[in-house]
mmCIF file of C-alpha atoms in Angstrom:
data_model
loop_
_atom_site.group_PDB
_atom_site.id
_atom_site.type_symbol
_atom_site.label_atom_id
_atom_site.label_comp_id
_atom_site.label_asym_id
_atom_site.label_seq_id
_atom_site.Cartn_x
_atom_site.Cartn_y
_atom_site.Cartn_z
ATOM 1 C CA MET A 6 0.019 -0.078 0.052
ATOM 2 C CA SER A 7 1.042 3.425 -0.781
ATOM 3 C CA LYS A 8 2.008 6.047 1.670
ATOM 4 C CA LYS A 9 -0.932 8.175 0.088
ATOM 5 C CA GLU A 10 -3.229 5.241 0.784
ATOM 6 C CA LYS A 11 -1.790 5.077 4.417
ATOM 7 C CA THR A 12 -2.400 8.559 4.941
ATOM 8 C CA HIS A 13 -6.114 8.182 3.754
ATOM 9 C CA HIS A 14 -6.598 5.269 5.943
ATOM 10 C CA GLN A 15 -5.508 7.551 8.972
ATOM 11 C CA LYS A 16 -8.533 9.916 8.051
ATOM 12 C CA GLN A 17 -10.851 6.814 9.022
ATOM 13 C CA LYS A 18 -9.360 6.774 12.678
ATOM 14 C CA SER A 19 -12.063 8.227 14.713
ATOM 15 C CA LYS A 20 -14.746 6.631 12.637
ATOM 16 C CA ASP A 21 -13.056 2.999 12.728
ATOM 17 C CA LYS A 22 -13.046 3.313 16.673
ATOM 18 C CA LYS A 23 -16.923 3.816 17.178
ATOM 19 C CA GLY A 24 -18.536 0.825 17.985
ATOM 20 C CA GLY A 25 -15.525 -1.059 19.265
ATOM 21 C CA PHE A 26 -14.303 -4.340 17.997
ATOM 22 C CA MET A 27 -17.213 -5.783 17.132
ATOM 23 C CA SER A 28 -18.085 -3.270 14.905
ATOM 24 C CA PHE A 29 -15.428 -4.636 12.575
ATOM 25 C CA PHE A 30 -15.847 -8.641 13.389
ATOM 26 C CA LYS A 31 -19.526 -8.705 12.339
ATOM 27 C CA LYS A 32 -18.996 -7.333 8.851
ATOM 28 C CA LYS A 33 -21.266 -8.963 6.249
ATOM 29 C CA LYS A 34 -19.914 -12.105 4.343
ATOM 30 C CA ASP A 35 -20.434 -10.376 0.983
ATOM 31 C CA GLU A 36 -17.906 -7.552 2.223
ATOM 32 C CA GLU A 37 -14.953 -7.594 -0.149
ATOM 33 C CA GLU A 38 -11.864 -8.645 1.747
ATOM 34 C CA LEU A 39 -8.384 -9.286 -0.084
ATOM 35 C CA VAL A 40 -5.751 -9.778 2.661
ATOM 36 C CA ILE A 41 -4.007 -13.267 1.650
ATOM 37 C CA SER A 42 -2.733 -13.140 -2.093
ATOM 38 C CA ASP A 43 -3.118 -16.186 -4.226
ATOM 39 C CA PRO A 44 -2.419 -16.772 -7.938
ATOM 40 C CA ARG A 45 -5.066 -15.536 -10.206
ATOM 41 C CA ASP A 46 -5.592 -16.835 -14.031
ATOM 42 C CA PHE A 47 -4.071 -19.764 -13.429
ATOM 43 C CA GLU A 48 -4.008 -22.316 -15.954
ATOM 44 C CA GLN A 49 -3.507 -26.192 -15.599
ATOM 45 C CA ILE A 50 -1.899 -27.308 -18.977
ATOM 46 C CA THR A 51 -1.697 -30.938 -19.246
ATOM 47 C CA HIS A 52 -0.216 -31.282 -22.810
ATOM 48 C CA VAL A 53 3.506 -31.200 -21.271
ATOM 49 C CA GLU A 54 5.389 -34.111 -20.014
ATOM 50 C CA LEU A 55 8.368 -34.179 -17.602
ATOM 51 C CA GLY A 56 10.877 -37.168 -18.840
ATOM 52 C CA ASP A 57 14.516 -38.097 -18.294
ATOM 53 C CA SER A 58 15.283 -35.536 -20.365
ATOM 54 C CA GLY A 59 13.436 -32.543 -19.031
ATOM 55 C CA LEU A 60 10.026 -31.099 -20.259
ATOM 56 C CA THR A 61 8.433 -32.049 -23.263
ATOM 57 C CA GLY A 62 6.075 -30.036 -25.537
ATOM 58 C CA PHE A 63 5.878 -26.565 -25.281
ATOM 59 C CA PRO A 64 2.281 -24.914 -25.756
ATOM 60 C CA PRO A 65 2.078 -21.964 -27.761
ATOM 61 C CA GLU A 66 0.245 -20.380 -25.264
ATOM 62 C CA TRP A 67 2.882 -20.381 -22.843
ATOM 63 C CA ARG A 68 5.406 -19.079 -25.528
ATOM 64 C CA GLU A 69 2.609 -16.139 -26.030
ATOM 65 C CA LYS A 70 2.867 -15.276 -22.313
ATOM 66 C CA LEU A 71 6.305 -15.462 -22.127
ATOM 67 C CA ILE A 72 6.819 -13.165 -24.728
ATOM 68 C CA GLN A 73 4.219 -10.517 -23.355
ATOM 69 C CA ALA A 74 6.584 -10.866 -20.433
ATOM 70 C CA GLY A 75 9.846 -9.189 -22.462
ATOM 71 C CA LEU A 76 11.353 -12.662 -23.384
ATOM 72 C CA THR A 77 12.474 -13.043 -27.083
ATOM 73 C CA ASP A 78 12.369 -16.059 -29.304
ATOM 74 C CA ALA A 79 16.216 -16.382 -29.135
ATOM 75 C CA GLU A 80 15.805 -16.481 -25.525
ATOM 76 C CA ILE A 81 13.359 -18.888 -24.890
ATOM 77 C CA ASN A 82 14.803 -21.046 -27.865
ATOM 78 C CA THR A 83 18.518 -21.048 -26.091
ATOM 79 C CA ASN A 84 17.074 -21.974 -22.721
ATOM 80 C CA GLU A 85 13.873 -23.921 -23.653
ATOM 81 C CA ASP A 86 13.742 -25.737 -20.250
ATOM 82 C CA SER A 87 14.124 -22.805 -18.067
ATOM 83 C CA ALA A 88 11.576 -21.017 -20.293
ATOM 84 C CA LYS A 89 9.291 -23.957 -19.927
ATOM 85 C CA LEU A 90 9.664 -24.288 -16.076
ATOM 86 C CA VAL A 91 8.811 -20.662 -15.558
ATOM 87 C CA ALA A 92 5.789 -20.998 -18.173
ATOM 88 C CA ALA A 93 4.506 -24.024 -16.026
ATOM 89 C CA SER A 94 4.664 -22.650 -12.673
ATOM 90 C CA GLY A 95 1.264 -20.656 -13.277
ATOM 91 C CA ILE A 96 2.887 -17.240 -11.898
ATOM 92 C CA SER A 97 0.858 -14.572 -13.757
ATOM 93 C CA ASN A 98 2.540 -11.206 -15.002
ATOM 94 C CA ASP A 99 -0.742 -9.416 -13.800
ATOM 95 C CA ASN A 100 -0.259 -10.195 -10.314
ATOM 96 C CA GLY A 101 1.662 -7.406 -8.083
ATOM 97 C CA THR A 102 5.293 -7.057 -7.863
ATOM 98 C CA ARG A 103 5.286 -7.984 -4.220
ATOM 99 C CA THR A 104 2.110 -10.418 -4.388
ATOM 100 C CA THR A 105 3.005 -13.829 -2.791
ATOM 101 C CA PHE A 106 2.241 -16.728 -5.013
ATOM 102 C CA THR A 107 1.834 -20.402 -3.930
ATOM 103 C CA ASN A 108 0.929 -23.234 -6.241
ATOM 104 C CA GLY A 109 1.334 -26.034 -3.803
ATOM 105 C CA LYS A 110 -1.489 -28.270 -2.658
ATOM 106 C CA GLU A 111 -0.474 -28.928 0.877
ATOM 107 C CA GLU A 112 -1.635 -29.863 4.156
ATOM 108 C CA ASP A 113 -4.152 -28.336 5.841
ATOM 109 C CA ASP A 114 -4.232 -27.561 9.766
ATOM 110 C CA ASP A 115 -7.537 -27.329 12.038
ATOM 111 C CA ILE A 116 -7.752 -23.563 13.272
ATOM 112 C CA THR A 117 -10.370 -24.019 16.043
ATOM 113 C CA GLN A 118 -8.269 -25.033 18.684
ATOM 114 C CA TYR A 119 -6.211 -21.830 18.593
ATOM 115 C CA THR A 120 -9.373 -19.202 18.590
ATOM 116 C CA THR A 121 -10.460 -17.358 21.530
ATOM 117 C CA ALA A 122 -14.359 -17.576 22.256
ATOM 118 C CA ALA A 123 -14.496 -14.266 24.546
ATOM 119 C CA ASP A 124 -15.413 -10.702 23.385
ATOM 120 C CA PRO A 125 -12.500 -9.006 22.499
ATOM 121 C CA ASP A 126 -14.192 -5.712 23.804
ATOM 122 C CA GLU A 127 -13.443 -7.380 27.336
ATOM 123 C CA ASN A 128 -9.848 -7.840 26.392
ATOM 124 C CA TYR A 129 -8.570 -4.657 24.368
ATOM 125 C CA GLU A 130 -9.456 -1.309 24.270
ATOM 126 C CA ASN A 131 -8.200 2.407 22.184
ATOM 127 C CA LEU A 132 -8.837 0.335 19.123
ATOM 128 C CA ALA A 133 -7.153 2.396 16.287
ATOM 129 C CA LYS A 134 -5.695 2.329 12.678
ATOM 130 C CA THR A 135 -1.960 1.490 12.898
ATOM 131 C CA ILE A 136 -0.012 4.374 11.184
ATOM 132 C CA TYR A 137 2.652 2.201 9.566
ATOM 133 C CA GLY A 138 0.849 -1.002 9.092
ATOM 134 C CA ASP A 139 -1.239 -2.040 6.099
ATOM 135 C CA GLU A 140 -4.985 -1.282 5.582
ATOM 136 C CA ASP A 141 -6.250 -4.290 7.449
ATOM 137 C CA GLU A 142 -4.314 -3.777 10.571
ATOM 138 C CA TYR A 143 -5.321 -2.203 13.965
ATOM 139 C CA MET A 144 -3.749 -1.591 17.137
ATOM 140 C CA ALA A 145 -5.106 -1.774 20.475
ATOM 141 C CA THR A 146 -4.364 -1.999 24.252
ATOM 142 C CA ARG A 147 -4.591 -5.134 26.155
ATOM 143 C CA LYS A 148 -6.485 -4.134 29.649
ATOM 144 C CA SER A 149 -5.022 -6.613 31.756
ATOM 145 C CA ASP A 150 -1.315 -5.471 31.396
ATOM 146 C CA GLY A 151 -1.280 -2.493 28.993
ATOM 147 C CA MET A 152 0.543 -4.481 26.332
ATOM 148 C CA GLU A 153 0.288 -2.695 22.675
ATOM 149 C CA VAL A 154 -1.016 -5.027 20.056
ATOM 150 C CA SER A 155 -1.309 -5.527 16.756
ATOM 151 C CA LEU A 156 -4.826 -6.889 15.217
ATOM 152 C CA ARG A 157 -4.534 -8.112 11.715
ATOM 153 C CA ARG A 158 -7.938 -9.079 10.066
ATOM 154 C CA MET A 159 -8.032 -11.621 7.683
ATOM 155 C CA ARG A 160 -10.767 -13.276 5.446
ATOM 156 C CA ILE A 161 -10.848 -17.144 5.360
ATOM 157 C CA THR A 162 -12.208 -18.692 2.144
ATOM 158 C CA LYS A 163 -11.295 -21.711 0.305
ATOM 159 C CA LYS A 164 -8.165 -20.061 -1.154
ATOM 160 C CA THR A 165 -7.109 -18.330 1.761
ATOM 161 C CA LYS A 166 -8.053 -21.021 4.367
ATOM 162 C CA ARG A 167 -4.626 -23.034 4.299
ATOM 163 C CA ALA A 168 -2.379 -19.513 4.576
ATOM 164 C CA VAL A 169 -4.495 -18.091 7.162
ATOM 165 C CA VAL A 170 -4.335 -21.192 9.462
ATOM 166 C CA ARG A 171 -0.787 -21.745 8.557
ATOM 167 C CA GLU A 172 -0.054 -18.338 9.861
ATOM 168 C CA VAL A 173 -1.597 -19.110 13.394
ATOM 169 C CA VAL A 174 -0.337 -22.524 13.786
ATOM 170 C CA VAL A 175 3.494 -21.605 13.359
ATOM 171 C CA LEU A 176 3.428 -18.616 15.253
ATOM 172 C CA SER A 177 1.726 -20.181 18.052
ATOM 173 C CA LYS A 178 4.726 -22.519 18.059
ATOM 174 C CA CYS A 179 7.488 -19.881 18.012
ATOM 175 C CA VAL A 180 9.006 -18.302 21.177
ATOM 176 C CA ASN A 181 11.745 -16.104 19.982
ATOM 177 C CA ASP A 182 13.261 -12.701 20.355
ATOM 178 C CA ASN A 183 13.532 -12.276 16.539
ATOM 179 C CA ILE A 184 9.877 -13.512 15.454
ATOM 180 C CA VAL A 185 6.810 -11.443 16.393
ATOM 181 C CA LYS A 186 5.057 -12.737 19.425
ATOM 182 C CA TYR A 187 1.764 -14.323 19.020
ATOM 183 C CA VAL A 188 -1.102 -13.721 21.529
ATOM 184 C CA GLU A 189 -4.302 -15.118 20.401
ATOM 185 C CA CYS A 190 -6.605 -14.859 17.596
ATOM 186 C CA TYR A 191 -10.544 -14.725 17.292
ATOM 187 C CA LEU A 192 -12.810 -16.267 14.460
ATOM 188 C CA ILE A 193 -16.105 -14.678 13.904
ATOM 189 C CA ASN A 194 -18.195 -14.895 10.539
ATOM 190 C CA ASP A 195 -14.999 -16.263 8.739
ATOM 191 C CA MET A 196 -13.300 -13.207 9.741
ATOM 192 C CA LEU A 197 -9.850 -14.220 11.786
ATOM 193 C CA TRP A 198 -8.307 -11.607 13.590
ATOM 194 C CA LEU A 199 -4.591 -12.300 14.548
ATOM 195 C CA VAL A 200 -3.516 -10.665 17.552
ATOM 196 C CA THR A 201 0.413 -10.296 17.973
ATOM 197 C CA GLU A 202 2.774 -7.878 19.787
ATOM 198 C CA LEU A 203 2.494 -4.445 17.954
ATOM 199 C CA MET A 204 5.928 -3.609 16.080
ATOM 200 C CA ASP A 205 5.094 0.216 15.691
ATOM 201 C CA ALA A 206 7.986 1.310 13.269
ATOM 202 C CA GLY A 207 6.252 -1.406 10.808
ATOM 203 C CA GLU A 208 7.512 -3.126 8.074
ATOM 204 C CA LEU A 209 11.168 -2.823 6.787
ATOM 205 C CA THR A 210 9.841 -1.939 3.450
ATOM 206 C CA ASN A 211 8.721 1.546 4.818
ATOM 207 C CA ALA A 212 12.619 2.287 5.448
ATOM 208 C CA ILE A 213 13.473 0.956 1.947
ATOM 209 C CA ASP A 214 10.977 2.955 0.289
ATOM 210 C CA LEU A 215 12.919 6.348 1.509
ATOM 211 C CA HIS A 216 16.190 4.894 -0.433
ATOM 212 C CA PRO A 217 16.610 8.200 -2.600
ATOM 213 C CA THR A 218 16.448 10.291 0.378
ATOM 214 C CA LEU A 219 17.719 8.418 3.379
ATOM 215 C CA PRO A 220 20.017 5.288 1.769
ATOM 216 C CA MET A 221 20.699 2.486 4.168
ATOM 217 C CA LYS A 222 24.194 2.136 5.203
ATOM 218 C CA GLU A 223 26.073 -1.232 5.594
ATOM 219 C CA CYS A 224 26.162 -0.806 9.355
ATOM 220 C CA HIS A 225 22.051 -0.933 9.359
ATOM 221 C CA ILE A 226 22.190 -3.679 6.846
ATOM 222 C CA ALA A 227 24.327 -5.607 8.874
ATOM 223 C CA TYR A 228 22.003 -5.024 12.237
ATOM 224 C CA ILE A 229 19.067 -6.175 10.372
ATOM 225 C CA CYS A 230 20.353 -8.766 9.045
ATOM 226 C CA LYS A 231 22.076 -10.541 12.543
ATOM 227 C CA ARG A 232 18.594 -10.520 14.080
ATOM 228 C CA VAL A 233 16.655 -11.961 10.907
ATOM 229 C CA LEU A 234 19.384 -14.685 10.413
ATOM 230 C CA GLN A 235 18.728 -15.099 14.538
ATOM 231 C CA GLY A 236 15.283 -15.932 13.833
ATOM 232 C CA LEU A 237 16.037 -17.919 10.926
ATOM 233 C CA VAL A 238 18.382 -20.022 12.889
ATOM 234 C CA TYR A 239 15.674 -20.819 15.497
ATOM 235 C CA LEU A 240 12.893 -21.580 12.882
ATOM 236 C CA HIS A 241 15.272 -23.707 10.442
ATOM 237 C CA LYS A 242 16.155 -25.904 13.932
ATOM 238 C CA MET A 243 12.580 -26.497 14.384
ATOM 239 C CA GLY A 244 12.578 -27.664 10.981
ATOM 240 C CA ILE A 245 10.424 -24.619 9.582
ATOM 241 C CA ILE A 246 10.969 -22.828 5.942
ATOM 242 C CA HIS A 247 9.546 -19.335 6.153
ATOM 243 C CA ARG A 248 9.569 -19.276 2.268
ATOM 244 C CA ASP A 249 8.686 -15.581 2.280
ATOM 245 C CA ILE A 250 11.461 -13.732 3.482
ATOM 246 C CA LYS A 251 11.309 -10.231 2.027
ATOM 247 C CA SER A 252 11.220 -6.366 3.736
ATOM 248 C CA ASP A 253 7.238 -6.734 3.959
ATOM 249 C CA ASN A 254 7.795 -9.537 6.076
ATOM 250 C CA ILE A 255 10.550 -8.112 8.720
ATOM 251 C CA LEU A 256 8.907 -5.700 11.293
ATOM 252 C CA LEU A 257 10.549 -2.862 13.459
ATOM 253 C CA HIS A 258 9.774 -1.407 16.608
ATOM 254 C CA HIS A 259 11.101 2.342 17.134
ATOM 255 C CA LYS A 260 13.092 0.754 20.510
ATOM 256 C CA GLY A 261 15.337 -1.360 17.593
ATOM 257 C CA THR A 262 13.653 -4.805 17.767
ATOM 258 C CA VAL A 263 13.827 -6.578 14.376
ATOM 259 C CA LYS A 264 11.389 -9.186 14.054
ATOM 260 C CA LEU A 265 10.161 -12.202 11.360
ATOM 261 C CA SER A 266 6.397 -12.072 10.674
ATOM 262 C CA ASN A 267 3.501 -13.325 8.188
ATOM 263 C CA PHE A 268 4.236 -17.069 8.197
ATOM 264 C CA GLY A 269 1.140 -17.849 6.045
ATOM 265 C CA PHE A 270 3.150 -19.969 3.585
ATOM 266 C CA ALA A 271 5.864 -21.546 6.007
ATOM 267 C CA ALA A 272 6.415 -25.075 5.511
ATOM 268 C CA ILE A 273 7.332 -27.806 8.323
ATOM 269 C CA LEU A 274 9.575 -30.278 7.453
ATOM 270 C CA THR A 275 9.436 -33.874 8.596
ATOM 271 C CA SER A 276 11.673 -36.962 8.818
ATOM 272 C CA ALA A 277 9.130 -38.179 6.470
ATOM 273 C CA HIS A 278 9.582 -35.016 4.224
ATOM 274 C CA PRO A 279 12.471 -33.301 4.472
ATOM 275 C CA ASN A 280 12.142 -31.361 1.523
ATOM 276 C CA ARG A 281 9.318 -29.408 -0.465
ATOM 277 C CA ASN A 282 8.969 -28.490 -3.882
ATOM 278 C CA SER A 283 6.160 -26.509 -4.327
ATOM 279 C CA ILE A 284 6.564 -22.926 -5.855
ATOM 280 C CA VAL A 285 5.755 -20.545 -2.857
ATOM 281 C CA GLY A 286 7.183 -17.098 -2.522
ATOM 282 C CA THR A 287 7.357 -13.791 -4.006
ATOM 283 C CA PRO A 288 9.000 -14.301 -7.424
ATOM 284 C CA PHE A 289 11.653 -11.614 -7.181
ATOM 285 C CA TRP A 290 12.825 -13.360 -4.029
ATOM 286 C CA MET A 291 12.765 -16.868 -4.954
ATOM 287 C CA ALA A 292 15.513 -19.426 -4.968
ATOM 288 C CA PRO A 293 16.641 -20.838 -8.225
ATOM 289 C CA GLU A 294 15.763 -24.409 -7.115
ATOM 290 C CA LEU A 295 12.102 -23.073 -5.831
ATOM 291 C CA ILE A 296 11.560 -21.637 -8.996
ATOM 292 C CA LYS A 297 12.510 -25.021 -10.887
ATOM 293 C CA SER A 298 10.291 -26.969 -8.633
ATOM 294 C CA GLN A 299 13.256 -28.988 -7.391
ATOM 295 C CA ASN A 300 13.588 -30.628 -4.121
ATOM 296 C CA TYR A 301 14.582 -27.749 -1.620
ATOM 297 C CA ASP A 302 14.808 -26.727 2.188
ATOM 298 C CA THR A 303 15.829 -24.186 4.582
ATOM 299 C CA LYS A 304 18.162 -22.838 2.227
ATOM 300 C CA VAL A 305 15.694 -21.026 0.141
ATOM 301 C CA ASP A 306 15.469 -18.738 3.199
ATOM 302 C CA ILE A 307 18.742 -17.994 2.852
ATOM 303 C CA TRP A 308 18.761 -16.964 -0.921
ATOM 304 C CA SER A 309 15.541 -14.662 -0.186
ATOM 305 C CA LEU A 310 17.380 -12.787 2.625
ATOM 306 C CA GLY A 311 20.375 -12.027 0.226
ATOM 307 C CA ILE A 312 17.808 -10.640 -2.028
ATOM 308 C CA THR A 313 16.346 -8.561 0.645
ATOM 309 C CA CYS A 314 20.097 -7.589 1.473
ATOM 310 C CA ARG A 315 20.101 -6.158 -2.048
ATOM 311 C CA GLU A 316 16.617 -4.669 -1.522
ATOM 312 C CA MET A 317 18.042 -2.700 1.377
ATOM 313 C CA ALA A 318 21.250 -1.543 -0.564
ATOM 314 C CA ASP A 319 19.748 -1.029 -4.092
ATOM 315 C CA GLY A 320 16.041 0.392 -2.849
ATOM 316 C CA THR A 321 14.554 -2.350 -4.906
ATOM 317 C CA PRO A 322 15.066 -5.977 -5.592
ATOM 318 C CA PRO A 323 16.971 -6.999 -8.706
ATOM 319 C CA TYR A 324 14.899 -7.377 -12.124
ATOM 320 C CA MET A 325 12.238 -5.432 -10.270
ATOM 321 C CA ASP A 326 11.512 -3.617 -13.358
ATOM 322 C CA PHE A 327 10.701 -6.831 -15.224
ATOM 323 C CA PRO A 328 7.353 -8.857 -15.241
ATOM 324 C CA PRO A 329 7.579 -11.547 -12.631
ATOM 325 C CA MET A 330 8.016 -14.188 -15.533
ATOM 326 C CA LYS A 331 10.952 -12.673 -17.295
ATOM 327 C CA ALA A 332 12.064 -11.997 -13.719
ATOM 328 C CA LEU A 333 12.156 -15.824 -12.754
ATOM 329 C CA PHE A 334 13.685 -16.678 -16.148
ATOM 330 C CA GLN A 335 16.696 -14.453 -15.498
ATOM 331 C CA ILE A 336 17.284 -15.794 -12.039
ATOM 332 C CA THR A 337 17.485 -19.156 -13.260
ATOM 333 C CA THR A 338 19.627 -18.380 -16.193
ATOM 334 C CA LYS A 339 21.717 -15.557 -15.347
ATOM 335 C CA GLY A 340 21.707 -15.366 -11.715
ATOM 336 C CA ILE A 341 21.608 -11.961 -9.530
ATOM 337 C CA PRO A 342 23.512 -9.205 -11.363
ATOM 338 C CA PRO A 343 26.800 -7.898 -9.146
ATOM 339 C CA LEU A 344 26.170 -5.025 -6.655
ATOM 340 C CA GLU A 345 26.944 -1.569 -7.927
ATOM 341 C CA GLY A 346 28.561 1.072 -6.162
ATOM 342 C CA THR A 347 31.257 1.329 -3.291
ATOM 343 C CA TRP A 348 30.638 -1.200 -0.887
ATOM 344 C CA ASP A 349 32.841 -3.170 1.531
ATOM 345 C CA ASP A 350 34.128 -6.463 0.535
ATOM 346 C CA LYS A 351 32.666 -8.033 3.673
ATOM 347 C CA PHE A 352 29.263 -7.258 2.451
ATOM 348 C CA LYS A 353 30.094 -8.461 -1.037
ATOM 349 C CA ASN A 354 31.279 -11.738 0.598
ATOM 350 C CA PHE A 355 28.405 -12.184 2.382
ATOM 351 C CA LEU A 356 25.917 -11.457 -0.344
ATOM 352 C CA ASN A 357 27.918 -14.348 -2.551
ATOM 353 C CA LYS A 358 27.465 -16.779 0.433
ATOM 354 C CA CYS A 359 23.608 -15.734 0.558
ATOM 355 C CA LEU A 360 23.183 -16.001 -3.027
ATOM 356 C CA ASN A 361 25.285 -19.099 -4.376
ATOM 357 C CA PRO A 362 22.974 -20.947 -6.709
ATOM 358 C CA ASP A 363 24.013 -24.005 -5.682
ATOM 359 C CA ALA A 364 21.907 -24.685 -2.832
ATOM 360 C CA PRO A 365 23.972 -27.388 -1.055
ATOM 361 C CA LYS A 366 26.893 -24.895 -1.154
ATOM 362 C CA ARG A 367 25.002 -22.144 0.270
ATOM 363 C CA ALA A 368 25.701 -20.834 3.535
ATOM 364 C CA SER A 369 23.387 -21.689 6.466
ATOM 365 C CA ALA A 370 21.961 -19.320 8.917
ATOM 366 C CA GLU A 371 24.311 -20.232 11.725
ATOM 367 C CA GLU A 372 27.216 -19.979 9.395
ATOM 368 C CA LEU A 373 26.237 -16.649 8.333
ATOM 369 C CA LEU A 374 26.010 -15.340 12.141
ATOM 370 C CA GLN A 375 29.546 -15.816 12.144
ATOM 371 C CA ASP A 376 30.160 -14.121 8.790
ATOM 372 C CA PRO A 377 32.734 -11.042 9.071
ATOM 373 C CA PHE A 378 30.106 -8.769 7.663
ATOM 374 C CA ILE A 379 27.588 -9.083 10.814
ATOM 375 C CA SER A 380 30.345 -7.523 12.940
ATOM 376 C CA MET A 381 29.619 -4.215 10.929
ATOM 377 C CA GLU A 382 26.508 -3.794 12.754
ATOM 378 C CA CYS A 383 25.647 -0.632 14.127
ATOM 379 C CA THR A 384 24.947 -0.259 17.645
ATOM 380 C CA GLU A 385 21.196 -0.459 18.742
ATOM 381 C CA GLU A 386 21.432 3.297 19.649
ATOM 382 C CA GLU A 387 22.498 4.367 16.062
ATOM 383 C CA PHE A 388 19.388 1.900 14.836
ATOM 384 C CA ILE A 389 17.302 3.742 16.495
ATOM 385 C CA ASP A 390 18.388 7.251 15.568
ATOM 386 C CA PHE A 391 18.260 5.854 11.926
ATOM 387 C CA LEU A 392 14.187 4.448 12.660
ATOM 388 C CA THR A 393 13.885 8.113 14.009
ATOM 389 C CA GLN A 394 15.004 9.482 10.650
ATOM 390 C CA VAL A 395 12.736 7.168 8.953
ATOM 391 C CA ARG A 396 9.493 8.057 11.109
ATOM 392 C CA LYS A 397 10.494 11.738 10.409
ATOM 393 C CA LEU A 398 10.933 11.600 6.858
ATOM 394 C CA SER A 399 7.478 8.934 6.533
ATOM 395 C CA ASP A 400 5.565 11.411 8.523
ATOM 396 C CA GLU A 401 6.443 14.417 6.330
ATOM 397 C CA GLU A 402 5.719 12.870 3.323
ATOM 398 C CA MET A 403 2.503 11.475 4.411
ATOM 399 C CA ALA A 404 1.389 14.801 5.691
ATOM 400 C CA GLN A 405 2.271 16.220 2.345
ATOM 401 C CA GLU A 406 0.383 13.634 0.407
ATOM 402 C CA ASP A 407 -2.695 14.437 2.995
ATOM 403 C CA GLU A 408 -2.680 17.401 1.528
ATOM 404 C CA GLU A 409 -3.083 16.361 -2.240
ATOM 405 C CA ILE A 410 -6.335 13.941 -1.125
ATOM 406 C CA PRO A 411 -9.303 15.632 -1.313
ATOM 407 C CA ALA A 412 -11.398 16.016 1.650
ATOM 408 C CA GLU A 413 -14.404 13.564 1.997
ATOM 409 C CA GLU A 414 -17.967 15.448 1.531
#
């Protein structure tokens, strides 16, 4: 959501607070709610087979989609297997650039054992829209102890059920300083409200959006990476793959804390299923082995962290100007272009370890925590100062955009 949209939502704050929580919980079922992203215009083409020599058959509609995505006939013909894999993924070029995609048919969980039956108005007060969250996120205060919480509403449909339920199941299992703290959830009229601790500085994306004015320094990137890696070490030891590491899913607090969030597309590995092969994640952050639908494990999170580092360094991930299908094609055939500009060799070497296309040789989260680049981190006080600058600039931009939005009659 753009800053202008966030500003517009702030105009609704006093209106939103009327009637307490139940005015939001009892929304009509036919009210439009789009919270969890799903593939659109997905077509299952059956006249392609995977044999010992690779994919055979190339439907003309696939070639047409690839051409529309900006690939040339020469590129397709030279890298036919990669082109087929990208086309077969089902990813649409019409999806938003930051939209999470999944074509996996994975196990469902039961959410009823996690839901709270009480009236949320009995437990929380001071409901208001979050300033730096998305349009479906609210903040409130827990009456029992004054804890500030986030309440994120998610419509449960056939398409969104697995992601919504998985979010609750995984978060409820996690207790770690670098993973957002789960509190409880409510389910009323097919709308789930997920209650977690409030990360009042919002998504890391908010800071990256200011890149032209306030570019991130290596010390800030190292500070964030250390805390993300600490969260990943914890998850990976539990056999959990996040599968959607990106700046949108890294939350910040004005006191300097950094935490992973949004586990709707996570996978839980077991001895019976030590790998996955579903195409899940956001295209520009996807690892090559995941794009190719090969067996993969926790190393896909490391690749996504590397792309997130590039996002922090450059302002956007590589290939962001391309349609999703072409971006996937570039990742699998050309890899990630080198980092431009004056950067320390420690940072460049760290990136190379994250973005090694050979997954078995890619560094683990534990190994990366010991990397020399992490020692370049700034102090907590310096990071808090950075967040203060981010907040000041964000507020100035939102105030300026607020003046451009016509007043509601």
